[in-house]
Amino acid sequence: MRFALRRAAALAGAGLLLAGPALAGCGKSSGSSPAPAGTEPVTLTVNLFGDFDYKPLYEQYKQTHPNITVKENITDYDTHHKNLKQHLTAGAGLADIEVIEIGQIAGFQGQASKFVNFLDQGVDPSTWTDQRVKDASSADGKVLFGLGTDTGGLAMCYRPSLMKKAGLPTDPAALSAQMKTWDDFVNLGKTFQTKIGDRNVHWFDAASNVFNAIVAQAPQGMYDASGNVIADTNPDVKKAWDQTVAAIQAGESAGLAAFTPQWNTGFQKAGFATITCPAWMMSYIKANAPDTKGDWNVATIPGTGGGNWGGSYLTIPRSGKHVQQAIELAKWLAAPEQQTLLFKTKGHFPAAQALWKTDDIINFKDDFFDNAPVGKIFSAAAENIKYQPLGAHAGEFGNAIGNALVSIEQGKATPDAAWQKAVADIKNIAG
Amino acid sequence: MAVLADARPAQRQPAPPGRARVSRWHRLDLTVSPYLYVAPFFVIFGVFGLFPLLYTGYLSLSGWREDQDGSRGTFVGLANYTRLLHDQFFWNALKNTIGIGIISTVPQLMLALGLAHLLNYRLRGRTFFRMSVLVPNVTSVAAVTIIFVQLFGRDYGLINYVLHLFGVSRIDWQAGTWSSWLAISLIVTWRWTGYNALIYLASMQAVPFELYESAALDGAGRWRQFRSITIPMLRPTILFTVIVSTIGALQLFGEPLLFNVSQTPAAGGSQHQFQVMAVYTYQTFLGNGKYGYGSAISWAMFLVIVVIVGINLTLVRRLRGVEGA
């Protein structure tokens, strides 16, 4: 639903963009002298998936750069990255700034030369963790083509009111103590389901989200360090699968596939008690279920405490017309002040590692989440992220397994048949 | 009209001396301008139809894929096509396409025929009704599908609500094979029935009234007239609509893609239960960046369409035509 509407809006936007230069061309008189560089009115285009909450920042940027107007195009995740690949191959249709999500970034490493190299632009790579820099670099490490914006270190968001109903602790520390491992989490879910006594309320939202969080904590996920696909043979993946399937069979999953209208409704109607929660999820919850303010809290994630879901990079295709202006804007958007502001106002946790230790971040509490010390929690989560090799199709493998889990939730496949299907999918994508 | 008459070769006269120049221009006009008139179609077809077709054919013989640097332009012969023969996802997509194709096209054309028959009666405000049936067709696929996805919503959809009143429990339309096929077919049927009805109607109006009159004199009832006069007279039109609808059904893309409200619309459901051929091509080519293999699927799809249209053509040709025609 949401993505389709956005796609329609994006198409309309693209239409306007196409008409823009033509209209501007008509207005220009041929005799006028060109305006001095730096003050000529420039419209920069930014292609995003989902809302990055950048709009107020563009206004702020305009105050110091009155000649820069920014136009955003928002499409859904899938379409955005497909379009970007297509446009890079065609060498046309690219925006001045394109974002790339962390699960997709490895797929663009081979095309690093088509993007602006930020190492030539005075960007200090030690701003980010080695992993973040490596993921957005060419194989030889000579080109850094992405500026890390936010980070998806995992926590666990939960509904205190539902915990109370099921006789479970409402306090984050006490709750965390009862779900130290993922097996604990699944077992606690069983207790929750028996005590809650409501068939419309479940322990968690979607099996794929739990599965992804468990795999994200493993030393290796879909790829090994030399870039081979191990998704179908990695024992950690199979173990995560088995744990998740056990939870589905215990009736713990609400079966609300992520980013569907049903999922959105689940937030609003308290359809589930917990959700694996990177910092940006807070922004999603606030935007999607504003009436639930106060009935949320944040505990630490079970398992090793690490794991990452999401986070993005700003990239600049070299073929753009306003590369220099785009570089300035991208660097400004990714600068510490803006990253801090975006976390405190919207919940996008900074990718810049120096910020994780600043008082401004560490002491930040969020009243939407019952004044949980989210600054401290997500700083610790970010510190805990361990290196996991990424690969071109990591995101697609995760989606294939996620769909297989959905088919179990729908009652349309046995766990064995679903796993076979996921393995076939993985082989088909990789082969 | 005068221009047309001029253009007739029979009207050409030997040019009188002194008007040779004019005549040369005139002759040039006669030989070249017809081609110029039809050129726009062929130029556009060449750029957007023929070239992509041939280029896709070329790509389908290459091993180009996005995740392998330097694979562009490598020649792999028919490897992509042999792979296709063993690709369970391709056969699954073919099965889904044919399944959805049958349950969307067959009822649709019958419904259109019935609707055309009704519209052919003298009705008050019949122009209004005739125009109304076309309205679904002029709305965009995206808009229609978005609305139908709402109607087919699992928890708050109108269709489940109505079924619930009759004691049917909530259906997750996207989850099942038949339920998803049915839902998609309904969207297609809703959009195209009116279009086909208008084509049938136009053709029905060309049936001479005398035929019905004499049939009525011989004691044929309405149903007999419909069966023995209308249908045989409509044979060429039915042939046309069957071919066009078959091609449309085999190229189905927007409806199944947008019907899948999830992060992976191109997967066509949790078990690919409604992933049709065009969507699988899209996923392989753009989603997974396998340009060579995706092109091969695209060509296979073209061949499948040619074969199925051929089969349909022979089947429909056996429909009884007008005696002696």
Coordinates of C-alpha atoms in Angstrom, one line a residue, chain A:
Chain A
M1 CA 0.0 0.0 0.0
R2 CA 2.4 2.5 1.3
F3 CA 5.1 1.7 -1.2
A4 CA 2.7 1.8 -4.1
L5 CA 1.4 5.2 -3.2
R6 CA 4.9 6.4 -2.8
R7 CA 5.9 4.9 -6.1
A8 CA 3.1 6.8 -7.7
A9 CA 4.2 10.0 -6.0
A10 CA 7.8 9.3 -7.1
L11 CA 6.7 8.9 -10.7
A12 CA 4.9 12.2 -10.6
G13 CA 8.0 13.7 -9.0
A14 CA 10.1 12.2 -11.8
G15 CA 7.8 13.8 -14.3
L16 CA 8.2 17.1 -12.7
L17 CA 11.9 16.7 -12.7
L18 CA 12.0 15.9 -16.4
A19 CA 9.9 19.0 -17.1
G20 CA 12.0 21.2 -14.7
P21 CA 15.1 21.8 -16.8
A22 CA 13.0 22.3 -20.0
L23 CA 10.9 24.9 -18.3
A24 CA 13.9 26.6 -16.8
G25 CA 15.5 26.6 -20.3
C26 CA 12.6 28.5 -21.7
G27 CA 12.8 31.3 -19.1
K28 CA 16.5 32.0 -19.7
S29 CA 17.3 34.9 -22.0
S30 CA 20.2 34.1 -24.3
G31 CA 22.0 37.4 -23.7
S32 CA 22.3 37.3 -19.9
S33 CA 25.8 36.7 -18.4
P34 CA 26.2 33.5 -16.3
A35 CA 25.9 34.1 -12.6
P36 CA 29.2 33.7 -10.6
A37 CA 29.9 30.2 -9.5
G38 CA 28.4 29.3 -6.1
T39 CA 25.5 31.6 -6.2
E40 CA 23.7 30.3 -9.3
P41 CA 20.4 28.7 -8.3
V42 CA 20.9 24.9 -8.2
T43 CA 18.3 22.2 -7.6
L44 CA 19.8 19.1 -6.2
T45 CA 17.8 15.8 -6.3
V46 CA 18.0 13.2 -3.6
N47 CA 16.7 9.7 -4.1
L48 CA 15.7 7.9 -0.9
F49 CA 13.8 4.8 0.2
G50 CA 11.5 5.7 3.1
D51 CA 11.6 9.0 4.9
F52 CA 15.0 10.0 6.2
D53 CA 13.5 13.0 8.0
Y54 CA 15.8 15.3 6.0
K55 CA 13.2 17.9 5.1
P56 CA 13.8 20.3 8.0
L57 CA 17.6 20.0 7.4
Y58 CA 17.2 21.1 3.8
E59 CA 15.5 24.3 5.1
Q60 CA 18.3 24.8 7.5
Y61 CA 20.9 24.3 4.7
K62 CA 19.1 26.8 2.5
Q63 CA 19.8 29.5 5.1
T64 CA 23.5 29.3 4.6
H65 CA 23.2 28.2 0.9
P66 CA 20.3 30.3 -0.4
N67 CA 21.0 29.1 -4.0
I68 CA 20.5 25.4 -3.2
T69 CA 17.0 23.9 -3.5
V70 CA 16.7 20.2 -2.7
K71 CA 14.1 17.9 -4.2
E72 CA 13.4 14.5 -2.6
N73 CA 12.1 11.4 -4.4
I74 CA 11.0 8.7 -2.1
T75 CA 10.3 5.2 -3.4
D76 CA 10.2 1.8 -1.6
Y77 CA 13.3 -0.1 -0.6
D78 CA 13.1 -2.6 -3.4
T79 CA 12.3 -0.2 -6.2
H80 CA 14.9 2.3 -5.0
H81 CA 17.8 -0.1 -5.2
K82 CA 16.6 -1.7 -8.5
N83 CA 16.3 1.7 -10.1
L84 CA 19.7 2.7 -8.8
K85 CA 21.3 -0.4 -10.4
Q86 CA 19.4 0.2 -13.6
H87 CA 20.3 3.8 -13.8
L88 CA 24.0 3.2 -13.0
T89 CA 24.1 0.6 -15.8
A90 CA 22.4 3.0 -18.2
G91 CA 24.4 6.0 -17.1
A92 CA 21.2 8.1 -16.9
G93 CA 18.3 8.9 -14.6
L94 CA 20.5 9.2 -11.5
A95 CA 19.8 11.8 -8.8
D96 CA 22.6 14.0 -7.4
I97 CA 22.5 12.1 -4.2
E98 CA 21.5 8.5 -3.9
V99 CA 21.2 6.6 -0.6
I100 CA 22.2 2.9 -0.4
E101 CA 21.1 0.7 2.5
I102 CA 23.7 -1.3 4.3
G103 CA 22.3 -4.7 3.1
Q104 CA 22.6 -3.5 -0.5
I105 CA 25.9 -1.6 -0.4
A106 CA 28.2 -4.6 -1.1
G107 CA 26.3 -5.1 -4.4
F108 CA 27.6 -1.7 -5.5
Q109 CA 31.3 -2.2 -4.7
G110 CA 32.1 -3.4 -8.2
Q111 CA 30.7 -0.1 -9.5
A112 CA 32.6 2.1 -7.0
S113 CA 34.3 4.0 -9.9
K114 CA 30.9 5.4 -10.9
F115 CA 30.6 7.3 -7.6
V116 CA 32.5 10.2 -6.2
N117 CA 35.5 9.0 -4.1
F118 CA 35.1 10.7 -0.8
L119 CA 38.8 10.0 0.1
D120 CA 39.6 12.7 -2.5
Q121 CA 37.1 15.1 -0.8
G122 CA 38.8 15.4 2.5
V123 CA 36.6 12.9 4.3
D124 CA 38.2 11.1 7.2
P125 CA 37.4 7.4 7.0
S126 CA 38.1 6.9 10.7
T127 CA 34.8 8.7 11.3
W128 CA 33.2 5.3 11.0
T129 CA 34.1 1.8 12.1
D130 CA 36.3 -0.2 9.8
Q131 CA 33.4 -2.4 8.8
R132 CA 31.3 0.5 7.7
V133 CA 34.2 1.9 5.6
K134 CA 35.1 -1.4 4.1
D135 CA 31.5 -2.1 3.1
A136 CA 31.3 1.2 1.1
S137 CA 34.8 0.9 -0.5
S138 CA 36.1 -0.7 -3.7
A139 CA 37.8 -4.1 -3.3
D140 CA 41.2 -2.4 -3.2
G141 CA 40.1 0.1 -0.7
K142 CA 41.1 3.1 -2.8
V143 CA 37.6 4.4 -3.3
L144 CA 35.2 5.2 -0.5
F145 CA 31.9 5.8 -2.2
G146 CA 29.5 6.1 0.7
L147 CA 29.1 8.4 3.7
G148 CA 27.6 6.4 6.6
T149 CA 24.5 8.2 7.9
D150 CA 22.9 6.1 10.6
T151 CA 23.4 2.7 12.2
G152 CA 21.1 -0.1 13.0
G153 CA 22.5 -1.6 16.2
L154 CA 19.8 -3.7 17.7
A155 CA 17.7 -3.4 20.9
M156 CA 14.3 -4.8 21.8
C157 CA 11.3 -2.5 21.9
Y158 CA 8.4 -3.8 23.9
R159 CA 4.9 -2.9 25.2
P160 CA 4.9 -2.6 29.1
S161 CA 1.1 -2.8 29.2
L162 CA 1.1 -6.2 27.5
M163 CA 4.0 -7.5 29.7
K164 CA 2.0 -6.4 32.7
K165 CA -1.1 -8.3 31.5
A166 CA 1.0 -11.5 31.0
G167 CA 2.6 -11.1 34.5
L168 CA 6.0 -10.4 33.0
P169 CA 8.4 -7.7 34.2
T170 CA 7.7 -4.2 32.8
D171 CA 11.1 -2.9 33.8
P172 CA 13.7 -3.2 31.1
A173 CA 16.5 -4.4 33.3
A174 CA 14.3 -7.1 34.8
L175 CA 12.9 -8.1 31.4
S176 CA 16.4 -8.3 29.9
A177 CA 17.5 -10.5 32.7
Q178 CA 14.8 -13.0 31.7
M179 CA 15.8 -13.2 28.1
K180 CA 19.6 -13.4 28.0
T181 CA 19.7 -15.9 25.1
W182 CA 17.5 -16.4 22.1
D183 CA 16.3 -19.7 23.6
D184 CA 15.2 -17.7 26.7
F185 CA 13.4 -15.3 24.4
V186 CA 11.5 -18.1 22.8
N187 CA 10.7 -19.7 26.1
L188 CA 9.5 -16.4 27.6
G189 CA 7.3 -16.1 24.6
K190 CA 5.6 -19.4 25.4
T191 CA 4.9 -18.1 28.9
F192 CA 3.6 -14.9 27.4
Q193 CA 1.2 -16.7 25.0
T194 CA -0.3 -18.9 27.8
K195 CA -0.8 -16.1 30.2
I196 CA -2.0 -13.4 27.9
G197 CA -5.1 -15.4 26.9
D198 CA -5.8 -13.4 23.8
R199 CA -5.4 -15.1 20.4
N200 CA -5.0 -11.7 18.7
V201 CA -1.9 -10.7 20.8
H202 CA 1.4 -12.3 20.1
W203 CA 4.9 -12.3 21.5
F204 CA 6.6 -10.8 18.5
D205 CA 5.6 -9.2 15.1
A206 CA 7.2 -11.3 12.4
A207 CA 9.4 -14.4 12.4
S208 CA 11.7 -12.9 9.8
N209 CA 12.6 -10.0 12.1
V210 CA 13.6 -12.4 14.9
F211 CA 15.5 -14.6 12.4
N212 CA 17.4 -11.7 11.0
A213 CA 18.4 -10.5 14.5
I214 CA 19.7 -13.9 15.5
V215 CA 21.7 -14.3 12.3
A216 CA 23.0 -10.7 12.6
Q217 CA 24.8 -11.7 15.8
A218 CA 26.6 -14.6 14.3
P219 CA 30.3 -14.2 13.2
Q220 CA 29.2 -15.1 9.7
G221 CA 25.8 -14.9 8.0
M222 CA 25.1 -15.3 4.4
Y223 CA 28.8 -15.0 3.1
D224 CA 32.1 -16.2 4.4
A225 CA 35.2 -13.9 4.6
S226 CA 36.3 -14.8 1.1
G227 CA 33.0 -14.0 -0.4
N228 CA 31.5 -17.5 -0.9
V229 CA 27.8 -18.0 -0.3
I230 CA 27.3 -20.0 2.8
A231 CA 23.7 -19.1 3.5
D232 CA 22.4 -22.6 2.9
T233 CA 25.2 -24.4 4.7
N234 CA 26.1 -22.1 7.6
P235 CA 25.1 -23.9 10.9
D236 CA 24.4 -20.5 12.5
V237 CA 21.8 -19.7 9.9
K238 CA 20.2 -23.2 10.3
K239 CA 20.2 -22.8 14.1
A240 CA 18.6 -19.4 13.8
W241 CA 16.0 -20.9 11.5
D242 CA 15.2 -23.7 13.9
Q243 CA 14.9 -21.3 16.9
T244 CA 12.5 -19.1 14.9
V245 CA 10.5 -22.0 13.6
A246 CA 10.1 -23.2 17.2
A247 CA 8.7 -19.8 18.1
I248 CA 6.3 -19.9 15.2
Q249 CA 5.1 -23.3 16.2
A250 CA 4.5 -22.1 19.7
G251 CA 2.1 -19.5 18.3
E252 CA 4.5 -16.6 19.2
S253 CA 4.5 -14.8 15.9
A254 CA 1.8 -12.4 14.9
G255 CA 2.7 -13.2 11.3
L256 CA 2.8 -9.6 10.3
A257 CA 5.4 -9.4 7.5
A258 CA 7.5 -6.2 7.9
F259 CA 6.4 -3.1 6.1
T260 CA 3.0 -4.3 5.2
P261 CA -0.2 -2.5 6.1
Q262 CA -1.1 -5.3 8.6
W263 CA 2.3 -4.7 10.3
N264 CA 1.5 -1.0 10.6
T265 CA -1.8 -1.8 12.2
G266 CA -0.1 -4.2 14.6
F267 CA 1.8 -1.3 16.1
Q268 CA -1.4 0.7 16.5
K269 CA -3.5 -2.0 18.0
A270 CA -0.9 -3.6 20.3
G271 CA -0.9 -6.8 18.2
F272 CA 2.5 -7.9 19.5
A273 CA 4.6 -7.4 22.7
T274 CA 8.1 -7.2 21.3
I275 CA 9.9 -6.1 18.2
T276 CA 13.6 -6.2 17.3
C277 CA 14.4 -2.6 17.3
P278 CA 17.2 -0.6 15.7
A279 CA 17.1 3.1 16.5
W280 CA 15.4 4.0 13.3
M281 CA 12.5 1.8 14.3
M282 CA 11.7 4.3 17.0
S283 CA 11.1 6.9 14.3
Y284 CA 8.9 4.4 12.5
I285 CA 6.9 3.6 15.6
K286 CA 6.4 7.3 16.4
A287 CA 5.3 8.2 12.8
N288 CA 3.1 5.1 12.5
A289 CA 1.5 4.8 15.9
P290 CA 1.6 8.2 17.6
D291 CA -1.2 7.3 20.0
T292 CA 0.9 4.6 21.6
K293 CA 3.2 7.2 23.2
G294 CA 4.4 6.1 26.7
D295 CA 3.4 2.4 26.2
W296 CA 6.8 1.5 24.9
N297 CA 10.1 0.7 26.5
V298 CA 13.5 -0.5 25.3
A299 CA 15.4 -3.5 26.6
T300 CA 18.7 -5.0 25.4
I301 CA 18.5 -7.6 22.7
P302 CA 18.9 -11.2 23.6
G303 CA 22.1 -13.1 22.6
T304 CA 25.5 -11.4 22.3
G305 CA 23.9 -8.0 22.4
G306 CA 25.2 -7.2 18.9
G307 CA 23.7 -7.3 15.5
N308 CA 22.7 -4.7 13.0
W309 CA 19.5 -4.0 11.0
G310 CA 19.7 -1.2 8.5
G311 CA 21.6 2.0 8.3
S312 CA 22.4 3.8 5.1
Y313 CA 25.1 5.6 3.1
L314 CA 24.9 8.7 1.0
T315 CA 26.5 8.3 -2.4
I316 CA 27.1 10.7 -5.3
P317 CA 27.1 9.4 -8.8
R318 CA 29.9 11.1 -10.8
S319 CA 27.7 11.6 -13.8
G320 CA 25.6 14.2 -12.0
K321 CA 25.4 17.8 -13.2
H322 CA 26.0 19.4 -9.8
V323 CA 28.6 17.0 -8.3
Q324 CA 30.4 19.7 -6.3
Q325 CA 27.2 21.1 -4.7
A326 CA 26.0 17.6 -4.0
I327 CA 29.3 16.7 -2.2
E328 CA 28.9 19.8 0.0
L329 CA 25.3 18.9 0.9
A330 CA 26.1 15.2 1.5
K331 CA 29.0 16.1 3.8
W332 CA 26.8 18.5 5.7
L333 CA 24.0 16.0 6.1
A334 CA 26.4 13.4 7.4
A335 CA 28.2 15.9 9.7
P336 CA 28.1 15.2 13.5
E337 CA 25.8 18.1 14.3
Q338 CA 23.1 16.9 11.9
Q339 CA 23.5 13.2 12.9
T340 CA 23.1 14.2 16.6
L341 CA 20.0 16.3 15.8
L342 CA 18.5 13.5 13.7
F343 CA 18.9 11.1 16.6
K344 CA 17.5 13.4 19.2
T345 CA 14.5 14.5 17.1
K346 CA 13.8 11.5 15.0
G347 CA 15.7 8.5 16.3
H348 CA 18.2 7.8 13.6
F349 CA 21.3 6.7 15.5
P350 CA 24.6 8.2 14.2
A351 CA 27.0 6.2 12.2
A352 CA 29.9 8.4 13.2
Q353 CA 31.6 6.5 16.1
A354 CA 33.0 9.4 17.9
L355 CA 29.5 10.6 18.7
W356 CA 28.6 7.4 20.5
K357 CA 30.7 8.6 23.5
T358 CA 29.4 12.2 23.6
D359 CA 27.3 13.3 26.6
D360 CA 24.7 14.7 24.2
I361 CA 24.0 11.2 22.9
I362 CA 24.6 9.1 26.0
N363 CA 22.3 11.1 28.2
F364 CA 19.5 11.3 25.8
K365 CA 16.2 9.8 26.9
D366 CA 13.0 9.5 25.0
D367 CA 9.6 10.2 26.6
F368 CA 7.8 8.3 23.8
F369 CA 9.5 5.2 25.1
D370 CA 8.7 5.9 28.8
N371 CA 12.0 7.9 29.2
A372 CA 14.1 4.9 28.3
P373 CA 17.8 5.8 28.2
V374 CA 17.9 5.2 24.5
G375 CA 21.1 7.1 24.0
K376 CA 23.0 4.7 26.3
I377 CA 21.2 1.6 24.9
F378 CA 21.9 2.3 21.3
S379 CA 25.5 3.5 21.9
A380 CA 26.1 0.1 23.6
A381 CA 24.3 -1.7 20.7
A382 CA 26.5 0.1 18.1
E383 CA 29.7 -0.7 20.0
N384 CA 28.6 -4.4 20.1
I385 CA 28.2 -4.8 16.3
K386 CA 30.8 -7.3 15.2
Y387 CA 32.3 -7.7 11.8
Q388 CA 30.1 -9.9 9.6
P389 CA 31.1 -10.3 5.9
L390 CA 28.6 -8.8 3.5
G391 CA 28.0 -9.9 -0.1
A392 CA 26.2 -8.7 -3.1
H393 CA 23.0 -10.8 -2.5
A394 CA 23.0 -10.9 1.3
G395 CA 19.8 -8.9 1.4
E396 CA 18.1 -11.1 -1.2
F397 CA 19.0 -14.3 0.7
G398 CA 17.6 -12.8 3.9
N399 CA 14.4 -11.9 2.0
A400 CA 14.2 -15.5 0.5
I401 CA 14.5 -17.0 4.0
G402 CA 12.1 -14.4 5.3
N403 CA 9.5 -15.4 2.7
A404 CA 9.9 -19.0 3.6
L405 CA 9.2 -18.2 7.3
V406 CA 6.1 -16.2 6.1
S407 CA 4.9 -19.3 4.4
I408 CA 5.1 -21.3 7.6
E409 CA 3.3 -18.4 9.5
Q410 CA 0.6 -18.6 6.8
G411 CA 0.2 -22.3 7.4
K412 CA 1.0 -22.9 3.8
A413 CA 4.2 -24.9 4.2
T414 CA 5.8 -27.3 6.6
P415 CA 9.2 -26.1 8.1
D416 CA 11.1 -28.7 6.0
A417 CA 9.4 -27.8 2.8
A418 CA 9.9 -24.1 3.5
W419 CA 13.6 -24.6 4.2
Q420 CA 14.0 -26.5 1.0
K421 CA 12.3 -23.7 -0.9
A422 CA 14.6 -21.1 0.7
V423 CA 17.7 -23.1 -0.2
A424 CA 16.4 -23.4 -3.8
D425 CA 15.9 -19.7 -3.9
I426 CA 19.3 -19.0 -2.5
K427 CA 21.0 -21.2 -5.1
N428 CA 18.9 -19.6 -7.9
I429 CA 19.9 -16.1 -6.8
A430 CA 23.6 -16.9 -6.4
G431 CA 24.0 -19.2 -9.4

